[in-house]
Amino acid sequence: MNAPANSDWQPVCRRDELTGERIVEFRIQRPQTEPGTMPLTGFLFLDGSEPRAYVNQCPHLGIELNWMPGQFMDADNLFIQCSTHGALFKPGTGDCIAGPCQGDALTALDVRIDAGEVQIRFQE
Ligand code: FES
């Protein structure tokens, strides 16, 4: 199987594996730009019943949001929270509503479900 091109969809997990508050982390495949660029990771979760995915990169310093695997949410489980300086992001839009990057946003990934599989697409 060939590695996906930048515009291709990348499978992440089965839709039925994405339940409740589970957050799935994955490496974003960028065969056109790697090696030579920093690897990027992403995370996928259910926002209500809607799958959403973002690049795991805080707009403040460009570092990953989480210290612990699968831990992205604040204590109330309402907002995505950066573990470094505590910025809060709306799960549905990625908009930063508090913290040092307020007014900025996470980079959203395209998400689709194809034959029961959740797929993401990253556009450079
Ligand atoms: S690195 Fe995320 S808020 Fe500073």
Short mmCIF file of C-alpha atoms and ligand atoms in Angstrom, two decimals:
data_model
loop_
_atom_site.label_atom_id
_atom_site.label_comp_id
_atom_site.label_asym_id
_atom_site.label_seq_id
_atom_site.Cartn_x
_atom_site.Cartn_y
_atom_site.Cartn_z
CA MET A 1 0.00 0.00 0.00
CA ASN A 2 1.41 3.39 -0.98
CA ALA A 3 1.75 6.12 1.60
CA PRO A 4 -0.94 8.76 1.21
CA ALA A 5 -0.24 11.98 -0.68
CA ASN A 6 -0.88 15.25 1.14
CA SER A 7 -4.40 15.52 -0.21
CA ASP A 8 -5.26 11.91 0.60
CA TRP A 9 -7.40 10.71 3.44
CA GLN A 10 -5.65 8.85 6.24
CA PRO A 11 -7.46 6.17 8.25
CA VAL A 12 -7.30 6.67 12.03
CA CYS A 13 -9.68 4.19 13.64
CA ARG A 14 -13.03 2.51 13.27
CA ARG A 15 -16.02 4.73 13.98
CA ASP A 16 -17.30 2.28 16.59
CA GLU A 17 -14.00 2.58 18.48
CA LEU A 18 -14.64 6.29 18.95
CA THR A 19 -16.92 6.29 21.96
CA GLY A 20 -17.65 8.54 24.91
CA GLU A 21 -14.72 10.64 26.03
CA ARG A 22 -12.04 8.59 24.30
CA ILE A 23 -9.42 10.64 22.46
CA VAL A 24 -7.39 8.91 19.78
CA GLU A 25 -3.92 10.22 18.99
CA PHE A 26 -2.22 9.56 15.68
CA ARG A 27 0.76 10.57 13.57
CA ILE A 28 -0.16 12.73 10.59
CA GLN A 29 1.30 11.17 7.46
CA ARG A 30 2.97 13.73 5.23
CA PRO A 31 5.05 11.76 2.73
CA GLN A 32 5.63 14.83 0.53
CA THR A 33 7.31 16.83 3.29
CA GLU A 34 8.89 14.17 5.53
CA PRO A 35 11.71 13.66 6.19
CA GLY A 36 12.90 17.21 6.53
CA THR A 37 10.09 18.55 8.65
CA MET A 38 9.07 17.91 12.22
CA PRO A 39 6.57 15.05 12.53
CA LEU A 40 3.08 16.20 13.36
CA THR A 41 0.55 14.38 15.48
CA GLY A 42 -3.17 14.85 15.76
CA PHE A 43 -6.02 13.86 18.00
CA LEU A 44 -9.54 12.74 17.25
CA PHE A 45 -12.59 12.65 19.50
CA LEU A 46 -16.37 12.86 19.51
CA ASP A 47 -17.84 16.33 19.97
CA GLY A 48 -21.36 15.21 20.84
CA SER A 49 -21.89 12.75 18.02
CA GLU A 50 -19.59 14.59 15.60
CA PRO A 51 -16.02 13.32 15.11
CA ARG A 52 -13.49 16.16 15.21
CA ALA A 53 -9.75 16.19 14.80
CA TYR A 54 -7.04 18.78 15.32
CA VAL A 55 -3.32 19.00 14.88
CA ASN A 56 -1.76 18.44 18.30
CA GLN A 57 0.02 21.76 18.37
CA CYS A 58 -0.68 24.69 20.65
CA PRO A 59 -0.78 28.00 18.73
CA HIS A 60 1.08 29.67 21.60
CA LEU A 61 4.47 27.93 21.30
CA GLY A 62 3.83 25.32 18.62
CA ILE A 63 4.34 22.43 21.03
CA GLU A 64 2.07 19.47 21.71
CA LEU A 65 -0.92 20.20 23.92
CA ASN A 66 -0.76 17.17 26.19
CA TRP A 67 1.81 15.70 28.53
CA MET A 68 -0.12 12.50 29.19
CA PRO A 69 -1.32 10.17 26.42
CA GLY A 70 -4.98 10.80 25.61
CA GLN A 71 -5.28 13.66 28.15
CA PHE A 72 -6.46 16.79 26.37
CA MET A 73 -9.44 18.05 28.31
CA ASP A 74 -9.72 20.39 31.29
CA ALA A 75 -10.87 19.16 34.70
CA ASP A 76 -14.54 19.84 33.85
CA ASN A 77 -14.19 18.05 30.52
CA LEU A 78 -15.59 21.08 28.71
CA PHE A 79 -12.58 22.48 26.89
CA ILE A 80 -9.39 21.24 25.30
CA GLN A 81 -6.60 22.51 27.54
CA CYS A 82 -2.93 23.03 26.80
CA SER A 83 -0.94 21.40 29.57
CA THR A 84 1.91 23.94 29.37
CA HIS A 85 0.24 27.28 30.12
CA GLY A 86 -3.40 26.25 30.41
CA ALA A 87 -4.91 27.81 27.26
CA LEU A 88 -8.51 26.65 26.73
CA PHE A 89 -9.95 25.75 23.32
CA LYS A 90 -13.54 25.10 22.27
CA PRO A 91 -13.87 21.45 21.18
CA GLY A 92 -16.24 22.29 18.33
CA THR A 93 -14.16 25.00 16.65
CA GLY A 94 -10.67 24.87 18.16
CA ASP A 95 -10.96 28.58 19.06
CA CYS A 96 -8.84 29.64 22.01
CA ILE A 97 -11.07 31.38 24.53
CA ALA A 98 -8.58 31.88 27.38
CA GLY A 99 -4.84 31.87 27.87
CA PRO A 100 -1.82 33.35 26.12
CA CYS A 101 -3.08 32.54 22.60
CA GLN A 102 -6.64 33.82 23.13
CA GLY A 103 -8.17 34.69 19.75
CA ASP A 104 -6.03 32.12 17.94
CA ALA A 105 -7.19 28.56 17.17
CA LEU A 106 -6.10 24.98 16.82
CA THR A 107 -5.59 23.71 13.28
CA ALA A 108 -8.60 21.59 12.35
CA LEU A 109 -8.21 18.47 10.25
CA ASP A 110 -10.81 17.36 7.72
CA VAL A 111 -12.72 14.35 9.03
CA ARG A 112 -14.91 11.89 7.21
CA ILE A 113 -16.33 8.44 7.77
CA ASP A 114 -15.85 5.95 4.99
CA ALA A 115 -17.14 2.39 5.32
CA GLY A 116 -17.18 2.63 9.10
CA GLU A 117 -13.66 4.02 9.29
CA VAL A 118 -12.82 7.51 10.55
CA GLN A 119 -10.37 9.21 8.23
CA ILE A 120 -8.59 12.53 8.46
CA ARG A 121 -6.99 14.79 5.91
CA PHE A 122 -4.25 17.32 6.55
CA GLN A 123 -3.75 20.06 4.02
CA GLU A 124 -0.33 21.71 4.10
S1 FES B 1 2.24 26.44 24.98
FE1 FES B 1 0.09 26.16 25.07
S2 FES B 1 -0.61 27.83 26.24
FE2 FES B 1 1.54 28.13 26.13
#
